Short mmCIF file of C-alpha atoms in Angstrom, two decimals:
data_model
loop_
_atom_site.label_atom_id
_atom_site.label_comp_id
_atom_site.label_asym_id
_atom_site.label_seq_id
_atom_site.Cartn_x
_atom_site.Cartn_y
_atom_site.Cartn_z
CA MET A 1 0.00 0.00 0.00
CA GLY A 2 1.27 3.49 -0.81
CA ASP A 3 1.98 6.34 1.53
CA LEU A 4 -0.57 9.04 2.31
CA LEU A 5 0.86 12.34 1.06
CA ASN A 6 -0.15 15.85 0.14
CA CYS A 7 -0.05 16.51 -3.59
CA PRO A 8 2.93 18.81 -4.31
CA GLN A 9 0.88 20.73 -6.88
CA CYS A 10 -2.52 21.26 -5.25
CA GLY A 11 -2.01 20.15 -1.64
CA LYS A 12 -4.82 17.56 -1.59
CA LEU A 13 -4.27 14.26 0.20
CA PHE A 14 -3.65 11.24 -2.00
CA ILE A 15 -2.15 7.79 -1.76
CA LYS A 16 1.23 7.76 -3.43
CA GLY A 17 1.60 4.83 -5.74
CA ILE A 18 3.19 5.06 -9.15
CA ARG A 19 2.54 8.79 -9.51
CA LYS A 20 3.92 11.64 -7.45
CA THR A 21 0.75 13.75 -7.74
CA CYS A 22 -2.97 13.25 -7.14
CA ASP A 23 -5.20 11.93 -9.94
CA THR A 24 -6.67 15.38 -10.65
CA CYS A 25 -3.25 17.00 -11.12
CA PHE A 26 -2.04 14.00 -13.12
CA ARG A 27 -4.99 14.30 -15.53
CA GLU A 28 -4.43 18.06 -15.84
CA GLU A 29 -0.75 17.49 -16.63
CA GLU A 30 -1.68 14.89 -19.25
CA GLN A 31 -4.08 17.36 -20.87
CA GLN A 32 -1.31 19.97 -20.96
CA TYR A 33 1.07 17.46 -22.51
CA ASP A 34 -1.52 16.53 -25.12
CA LYS A 35 -2.05 20.21 -26.05
CA VAL A 36 1.67 20.77 -26.50
CA TYR A 37 2.21 17.52 -28.39
CA ARG A 38 -0.66 18.15 -30.81
CA PHE A 39 0.48 21.73 -31.42
CA ILE A 40 4.10 20.94 -32.27
CA ARG A 41 3.18 17.97 -34.46
CA LYS A 42 1.31 20.19 -36.92
CA SER A 43 3.56 21.00 -39.89
CA GLU A 44 2.65 24.70 -39.81
CA ASN A 45 4.04 24.91 -36.27
CA ARG A 46 7.45 23.35 -37.05
CA ASN A 47 9.19 26.73 -36.72
CA ALA A 48 7.53 27.68 -33.43
CA THR A 49 9.60 28.75 -30.45
CA ILE A 50 8.94 27.60 -26.90
CA VAL A 51 7.31 30.99 -26.25
CA ASP A 52 5.00 30.48 -29.26
CA VAL A 53 4.02 27.03 -28.05
CA SER A 54 3.42 28.28 -24.51
CA GLU A 55 1.22 31.14 -25.68
CA ALA A 56 -0.75 28.99 -28.13
CA THR A 57 -1.38 26.17 -25.67
CA THR A 58 -1.52 28.14 -22.39
CA VAL A 59 1.00 25.67 -20.96
CA SER A 60 3.88 27.29 -19.08
CA GLU A 61 7.39 27.21 -20.54
CA ASN A 62 8.60 25.43 -17.39
CA LYS A 63 6.03 22.68 -17.87
CA ILE A 64 7.04 22.28 -21.53
CA ILE A 65 10.70 22.01 -20.47
CA TYR A 66 9.62 19.44 -17.85
CA PHE A 67 8.01 17.35 -20.63
CA ILE A 68 11.22 17.63 -22.69
CA HIS A 69 13.38 16.56 -19.75
CA GLN A 70 11.07 13.60 -19.16
CA GLY A 71 11.72 12.56 -22.77
CA ARG A 72 8.06 12.82 -23.68
CA ILE A 73 8.60 15.62 -26.17
CA ARG A 74 11.53 15.59 -28.59
CA VAL A 75 12.40 18.90 -30.23
CA LYS A 76 15.71 18.11 -31.92
CA GLY A 77 14.15 18.51 -35.39
CA PHE A 78 12.54 21.85 -34.56
CA PRO A 79 15.02 24.60 -35.56
CA ASN A 80 13.60 27.43 -33.42
CA PHE A 81 12.54 25.40 -30.39
CA THR A 82 15.20 25.92 -27.75
CA TYR A 83 15.29 25.75 -23.98
CA PRO A 84 18.02 26.62 -21.46
CA CYS A 85 21.02 24.37 -20.77
CA ASP A 86 20.94 23.09 -17.18
CA GLY A 87 24.53 24.24 -16.74
CA CYS A 88 24.91 27.68 -18.30
CA GLN A 89 21.38 28.57 -19.48
CA LYS A 90 22.57 28.83 -23.12
CA PRO A 91 19.77 27.89 -25.57
CA ILE A 92 19.85 24.24 -26.65
CA ASN A 93 17.44 21.90 -28.43
CA ASP A 94 18.75 18.50 -27.41
CA GLY A 95 19.51 16.93 -24.04
CA ARG A 96 20.03 18.82 -20.82
CA LEU A 97 23.53 20.28 -21.35
CA CYS A 98 25.14 22.22 -24.18
CA GLN A 99 28.33 20.85 -25.74
CA VAL A 100 30.54 23.25 -23.75
CA CYS A 101 29.03 22.15 -20.42
CA LYS A 102 29.30 18.46 -21.43
CA GLU A 103 32.99 18.89 -22.21
CA LYS A 104 33.56 20.80 -18.96
CA LEU A 105 31.82 18.05 -16.98
CA LYS A 106 33.84 15.32 -18.72
CA SER A 107 37.05 17.21 -17.98
CA GLU A 108 36.15 17.69 -14.32
CA LEU A 109 35.26 14.00 -13.99
CA SER A 110 38.54 12.98 -15.64
CA ILE A 111 40.50 15.19 -13.25
CA GLU A 112 38.59 13.81 -10.26
CA ASP A 113 39.20 10.25 -11.44
CA PHE A 114 42.91 11.02 -11.87
CA ILE A 115 43.13 12.48 -8.35
CA LEU A 116 41.37 9.46 -6.83
CA LYS A 117 43.77 7.06 -8.59
CA LYS A 118 46.79 9.03 -7.39
CA GLN A 119 45.45 9.04 -3.83
CA GLN A 120 44.94 5.27 -3.93
CA GLU A 121 48.44 4.74 -5.31
CA ALA A 122 49.88 6.87 -2.51
CA LEU A 123 48.25 4.83 0.25
CA PRO A 124 50.81 2.84 2.23
CA SER A 125 50.68 -0.92 1.91
CA TYR A 126 51.67 -3.28 4.66
CA HIS A 127 53.09 -6.74 4.42
CA THR A 128 52.41 -9.19 7.17
CA ASP A 129 54.22 -12.45 7.72
CA ASP A 130 51.73 -15.24 8.40
CA ASN A 131 54.32 -17.77 9.69
#
């Protein structure tokens, strides 16, 4: 049985199961998703920006970005549809990070990995005689 929680969107009590919101908020979110999806799938809207989509569907830009981050909406083939990089806020239209932030993250991880290896190599080792 799920936990009894307050819905993070509307505050109503609900039993948490698969979803993180109550049924009412879940249905509302699905309706918003459907509006956005139907709008961007029309060929005449292929050049729309996120602002255009938000205004036409009355769905907030943040909610549209949420759908993109969930992987429910793919905008890679839409030339004007950009949203902010999670790292530097530069406009992107694929993934969560721009190429510069990806490279920076890879570099930082490589340096961290190098430091950890050096620290492990520097640890003293002890030999015990089991005779």
